[in-house]
Short mmCIF file of C-alpha atoms in Angstrom, two decimals:
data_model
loop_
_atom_site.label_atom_id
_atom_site.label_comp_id
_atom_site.label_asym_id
_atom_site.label_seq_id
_atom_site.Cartn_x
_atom_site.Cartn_y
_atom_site.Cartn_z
CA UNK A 32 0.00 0.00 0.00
CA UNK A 33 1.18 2.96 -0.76
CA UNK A 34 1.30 5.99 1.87
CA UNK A 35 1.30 9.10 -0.17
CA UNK A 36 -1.36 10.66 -2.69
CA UNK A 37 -2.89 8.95 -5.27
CA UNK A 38 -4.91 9.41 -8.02
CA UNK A 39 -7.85 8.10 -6.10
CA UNK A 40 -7.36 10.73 -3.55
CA UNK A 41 -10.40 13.05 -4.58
CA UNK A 42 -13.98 13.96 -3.79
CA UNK A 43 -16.23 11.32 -4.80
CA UNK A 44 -19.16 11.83 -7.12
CA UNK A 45 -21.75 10.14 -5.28
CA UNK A 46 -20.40 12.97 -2.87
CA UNK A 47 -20.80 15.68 -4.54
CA UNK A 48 -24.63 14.33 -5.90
CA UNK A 49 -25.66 13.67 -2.56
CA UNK A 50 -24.15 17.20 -1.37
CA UNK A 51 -23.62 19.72 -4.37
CA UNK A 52 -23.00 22.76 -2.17
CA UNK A 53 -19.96 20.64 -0.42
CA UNK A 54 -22.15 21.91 3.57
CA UNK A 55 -20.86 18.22 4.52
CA UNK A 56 -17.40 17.35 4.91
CA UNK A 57 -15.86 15.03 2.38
CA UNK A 58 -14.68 11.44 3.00
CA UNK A 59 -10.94 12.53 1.60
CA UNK A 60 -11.11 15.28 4.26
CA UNK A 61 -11.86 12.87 6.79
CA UNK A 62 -9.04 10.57 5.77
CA UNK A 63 -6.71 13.57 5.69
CA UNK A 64 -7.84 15.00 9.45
CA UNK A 65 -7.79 11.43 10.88
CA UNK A 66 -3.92 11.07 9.48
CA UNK A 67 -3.18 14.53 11.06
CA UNK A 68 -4.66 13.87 14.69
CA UNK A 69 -7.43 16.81 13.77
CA UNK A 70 -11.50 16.69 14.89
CA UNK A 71 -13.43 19.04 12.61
CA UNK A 72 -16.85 19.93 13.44
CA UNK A 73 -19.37 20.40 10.80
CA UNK A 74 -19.88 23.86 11.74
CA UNK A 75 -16.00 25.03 11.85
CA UNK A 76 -15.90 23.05 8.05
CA UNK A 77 -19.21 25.44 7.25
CA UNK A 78 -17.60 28.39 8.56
CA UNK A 79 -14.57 27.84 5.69
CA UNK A 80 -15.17 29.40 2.69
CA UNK A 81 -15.28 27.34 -0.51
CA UNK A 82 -11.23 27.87 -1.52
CA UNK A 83 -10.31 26.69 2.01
CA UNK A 84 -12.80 23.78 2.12
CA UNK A 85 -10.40 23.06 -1.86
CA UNK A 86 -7.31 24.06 0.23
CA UNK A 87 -7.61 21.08 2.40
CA UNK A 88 -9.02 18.71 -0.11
CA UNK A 89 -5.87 19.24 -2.09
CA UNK A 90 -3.45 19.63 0.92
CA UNK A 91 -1.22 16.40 1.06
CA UNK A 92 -1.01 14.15 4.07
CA UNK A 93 1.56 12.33 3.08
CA UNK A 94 3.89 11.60 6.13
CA UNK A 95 4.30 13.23 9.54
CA UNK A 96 5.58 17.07 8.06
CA UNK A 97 2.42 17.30 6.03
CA UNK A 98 0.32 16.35 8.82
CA UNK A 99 1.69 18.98 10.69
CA UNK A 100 1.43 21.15 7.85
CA UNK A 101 -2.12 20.25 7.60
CA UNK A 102 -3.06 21.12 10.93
CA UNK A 103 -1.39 23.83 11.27
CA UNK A 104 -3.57 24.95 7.88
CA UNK A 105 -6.41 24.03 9.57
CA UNK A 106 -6.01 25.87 12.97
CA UNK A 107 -5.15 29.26 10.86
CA UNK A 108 -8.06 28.94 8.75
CA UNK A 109 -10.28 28.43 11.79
CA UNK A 110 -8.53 30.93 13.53
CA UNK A 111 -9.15 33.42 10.76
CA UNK A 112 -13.16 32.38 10.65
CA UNK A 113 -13.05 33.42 14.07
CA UNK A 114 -13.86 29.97 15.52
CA UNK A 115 -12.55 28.09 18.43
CA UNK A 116 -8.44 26.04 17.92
CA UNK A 117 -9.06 22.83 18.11
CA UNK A 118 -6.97 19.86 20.37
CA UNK A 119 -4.77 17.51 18.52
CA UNK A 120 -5.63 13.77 18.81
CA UNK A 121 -3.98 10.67 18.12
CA UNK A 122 -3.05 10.37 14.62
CA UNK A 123 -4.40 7.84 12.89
CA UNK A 124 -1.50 4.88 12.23
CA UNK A 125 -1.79 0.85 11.58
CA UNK A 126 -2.19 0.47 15.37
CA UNK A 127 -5.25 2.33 15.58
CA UNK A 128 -6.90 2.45 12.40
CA UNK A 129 -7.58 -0.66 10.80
CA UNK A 130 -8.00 1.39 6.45
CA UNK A 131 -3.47 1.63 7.40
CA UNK A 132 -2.97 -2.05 8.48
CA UNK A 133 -2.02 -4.80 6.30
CA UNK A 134 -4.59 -7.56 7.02
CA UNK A 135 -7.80 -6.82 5.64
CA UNK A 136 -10.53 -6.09 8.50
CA UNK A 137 -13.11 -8.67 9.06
CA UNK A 138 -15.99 -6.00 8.95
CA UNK A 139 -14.33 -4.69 5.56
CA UNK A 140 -14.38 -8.70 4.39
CA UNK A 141 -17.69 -9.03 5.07
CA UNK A 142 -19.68 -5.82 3.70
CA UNK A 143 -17.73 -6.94 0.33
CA UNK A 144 -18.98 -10.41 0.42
CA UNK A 145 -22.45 -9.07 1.14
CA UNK A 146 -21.86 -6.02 -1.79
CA UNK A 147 -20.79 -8.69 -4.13
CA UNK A 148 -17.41 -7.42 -4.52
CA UNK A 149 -13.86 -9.41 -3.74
CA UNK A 150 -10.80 -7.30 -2.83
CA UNK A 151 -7.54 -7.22 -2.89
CA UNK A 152 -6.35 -5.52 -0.07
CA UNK A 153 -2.76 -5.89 -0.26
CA UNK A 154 -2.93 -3.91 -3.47
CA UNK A 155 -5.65 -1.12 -2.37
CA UNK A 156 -4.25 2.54 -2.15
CA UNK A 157 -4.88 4.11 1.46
CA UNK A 158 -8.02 6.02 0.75
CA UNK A 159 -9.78 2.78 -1.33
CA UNK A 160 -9.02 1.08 1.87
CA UNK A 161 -10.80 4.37 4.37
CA UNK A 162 -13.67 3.94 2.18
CA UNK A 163 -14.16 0.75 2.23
CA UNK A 164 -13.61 0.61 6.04
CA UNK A 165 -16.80 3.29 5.74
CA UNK A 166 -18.58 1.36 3.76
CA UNK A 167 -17.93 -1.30 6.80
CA UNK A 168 -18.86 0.83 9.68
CA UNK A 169 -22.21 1.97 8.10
CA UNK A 170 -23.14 -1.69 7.27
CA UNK A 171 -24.38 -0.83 3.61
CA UNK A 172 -23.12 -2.87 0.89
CA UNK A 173 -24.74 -0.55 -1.43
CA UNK A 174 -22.39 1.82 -0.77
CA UNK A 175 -19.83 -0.43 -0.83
CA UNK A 176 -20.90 -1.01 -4.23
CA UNK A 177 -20.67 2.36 -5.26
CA UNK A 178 -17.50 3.20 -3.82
CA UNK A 179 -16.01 0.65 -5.73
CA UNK A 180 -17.98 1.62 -8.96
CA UNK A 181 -16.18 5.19 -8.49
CA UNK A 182 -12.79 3.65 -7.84
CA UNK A 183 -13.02 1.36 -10.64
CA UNK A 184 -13.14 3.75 -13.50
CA UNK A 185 -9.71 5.25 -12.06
CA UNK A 186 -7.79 1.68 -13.05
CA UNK A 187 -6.75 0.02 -16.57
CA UNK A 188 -8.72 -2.76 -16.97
CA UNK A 189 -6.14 -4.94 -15.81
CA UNK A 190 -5.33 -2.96 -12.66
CA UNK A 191 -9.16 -3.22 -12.24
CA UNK A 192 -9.13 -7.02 -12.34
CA UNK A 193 -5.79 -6.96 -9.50
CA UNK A 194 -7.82 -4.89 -7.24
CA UNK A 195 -11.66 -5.75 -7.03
CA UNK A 196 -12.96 -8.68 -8.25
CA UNK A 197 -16.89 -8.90 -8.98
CA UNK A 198 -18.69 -12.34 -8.20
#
C-alpha cells in the first residue's frame, strides 16, 4: 500500500450528488484529518469558505511534516473564521486504524462479500481502503458497491481485475 497521494485521492461523485453545495465534509477530508490527529466539526468546516474547504481537499497528508502542515492549515483557517483552535488527537497509524494495516478487516471482508465485490487488499491505495472501512462501519453494501464503482473507473482494466474482483 502505498502511503502518499494517489490518483484516487479526490472527492467522490456520489459525494458531490448527494451534497452539491460541499455543507458536509468530504470522505478525503476525513481521511486527511484522521492522518493529522485533527477533529473538525461540521460547523468550523461550514464556517470555511469554498477555496479553504479546496485548500484542504488538495493539501497532502503524506507523512508526519504534512500532517503537521495540515493542521497547522487548519487551525489558521479556523482561527481566521473566528472559531474556536481545536486539540490535537492521536493520529491515525496501523495500530489504531484498521484502512493503514495490512490484514484486511473482518468487517471490511464481510460488507464486500455481502456487496458482491472481492478485494484485494494488499494492493488497495490508502483512501480505497478508508472507504471501504466506511462502507464497513455503516453496514451498507450498497455503498460499498458504489464506492467501488467510483474507484473502478480510475484503473486500466487490468489494474481493475488486481484490485476488485466482482462475483
Amino acid at each position: 500500500m502505498r502511503e502518499t497521494a494517489s490518483t484516487t485521492e479526490r472527492v467522490l461523485d456520489i459525494e458531490r450528488a448527494a451534497d452539491p453545495g460541499g455543507e458536509l465534509i468530504p470522505l478525503l477530508v476525513r481521511m486527511k484529518l484522521d492522518l493529522a490527529g485533527a477533529r473538525l466539526h461540521l460547523a468550523d468546516w461550514q464556517t470555511l469558505s469554498e477555496c479553504e474547504r479546496q485548500a484542504l481537499i488538495e493539501a497532502p497528508v503524506g507523512n508526519l511534516a504534512a500532517a503537521d502542515a495540515y493542521f497547522s492549515l487548519l487551525q489558521a483557517m479556523l482561527a481566521a473564521a473566528g472559531r474556536a483552535a481545536i486539540d490535537r488527537a492521536q493520529s491515525a497509524t496501523a495500530a489504531n486504524a484498521a484502512w493503514l494495516g495490512d490484514a484486511e478487516p473482518e468487517n471490511v471482508a464481510a460488507i464486500c462479500a455481502r456487496a458482491g465485490i472481492k478485494v484485494q487488499w494488499q494492493s488497495l491505495e490508502r483512501f480505497s481502503r478508508y472507504l471501504l472501512c466506511h462502507a464497513a462501519r455503516k453496514h451498507d453494501p450498497a455503498l460499498c458497491r458504489a464506492i467501488a464503482a467510483e474507484i473502478l473507473p480510475l484503473c486500466s482494466a487490468p489494474a481493475r481485475d488486481k484490485y476488485f474482483k466482482t462475483r
